[in-house]
Amino acid sequence: MRPSPSIIRCHTSNASPSLRPWKADCRMRASSRPTVGPRPPSSPSLSSVSGTRILPISTSLSLTEPSSPARLCRMPSAAARLFDAMADTYDELEPWYEHLYAVLHTILRDAVGSAPFAGARALDAGCGTGFQTALLAALGWRAHGVDVSAGLLRVARQRLPGAALSLASVEALPYPAGHFDVVVSCGSTLSFVDDPARALVEMGRVLRPGGRLLLDCEHRPSLDLLWTLGSALTGDSLGYGVTPREAWRALNRRAGLRLAYPGYGPLWLFTGRELRRMLAAAGLVPVRSWGVHAITSLLPSTVLHRADPPRPLAAVYRTLRRLDAALASTPPARALSNSLVILAERAQPSA
């Protein structure tokens, strides 16, 4: 069962960069001015990490029904059109995302590591333009990727000729049970699906017993949500565009929370308890966890991500990034991070 959502509405042009689709602003709202990094090189590098991820659309398949590629392709096209429109600029990054993916890839190398044997299979669930897929392949895995956007997959195929990439939703994966040794889902994929619990069931289904899932999710509470509340209580002094009631609801809602963005759609935020409950229902056992963008949120995201920030501010942010990476595995970072990263294992069958 999916969490019962509380929905609040934010302006995409000034929400925390961990909570807003950074490039969708440009496509959907002419008034938006997201800061982005330099145009990335054609070969995969940290500067070409995908800044946003898939927007899966629910299908009519039951959780136990075999996934049919023919049926999976008959999904609503609104999300696919949105990501298709941004496909050619999808790899441009704000510094916020550069830091997130630098830490995520360090965690991936440490927690997933190299393939244990020839032919070991890994799935990048919500692959976008294929950056995690490329990293998995470089680590020796037989890497597969799925996404709902044909445009993003086109870029991924240019980057990774011959890669096993499929047009599909993570809520109805087109693979048999136990097909993968590892599933990686980075870029807050779970926050953009219609039914997060179903998506986790699907990821667990395609994992072999003992296989591992590395999951990156939007997290609450976080320091940046506290800044949102402070801004709301002082006449939106920090430019988050959220009312006091909305900010308070975001911090205190016990069930699942969704943030609604104009022209983009709702975004799930999860507590650690909610994620553990859904993982358990999917037969997945948490092993380790990390928090990203906890220390960096000591400064409001709307201040950090102004275009052309002053040099002193940029220097402070670089220092905060180093501390954030070093402390990612500590309890305070996990408790107050914007992004919660969880390593889980598929439970072994009972004897």
PDB file of C-alpha atoms in Angstrom, residues 25 43 137 147 195 279 341 349:
ATOM      1  CA  ASP A  25      12.285  24.785 -14.668  1.00  0.00           C
ATOM      2  CA  SER A  43      32.550  10.807 -22.482  1.00  0.00           C
ATOM      3  CA  ALA A 137      29.998  -1.534 -16.561  1.00  0.00           C
ATOM      4  CA  ASP A 147      13.998   4.560 -18.092  1.00  0.00           C
ATOM      5  CA  ASP A 195       3.524   4.103  -6.144  1.00  0.00           C
ATOM      6  CA  LEU A 279      11.726  -2.264   2.140  1.00  0.00           C
ATOM      7  CA  VAL A 341      21.127   6.427   0.704  1.00  0.00           C
ATOM      8  CA  PRO A 349      14.218 -17.824   1.442  1.00  0.00           C
TER       9      PRO A 349
END
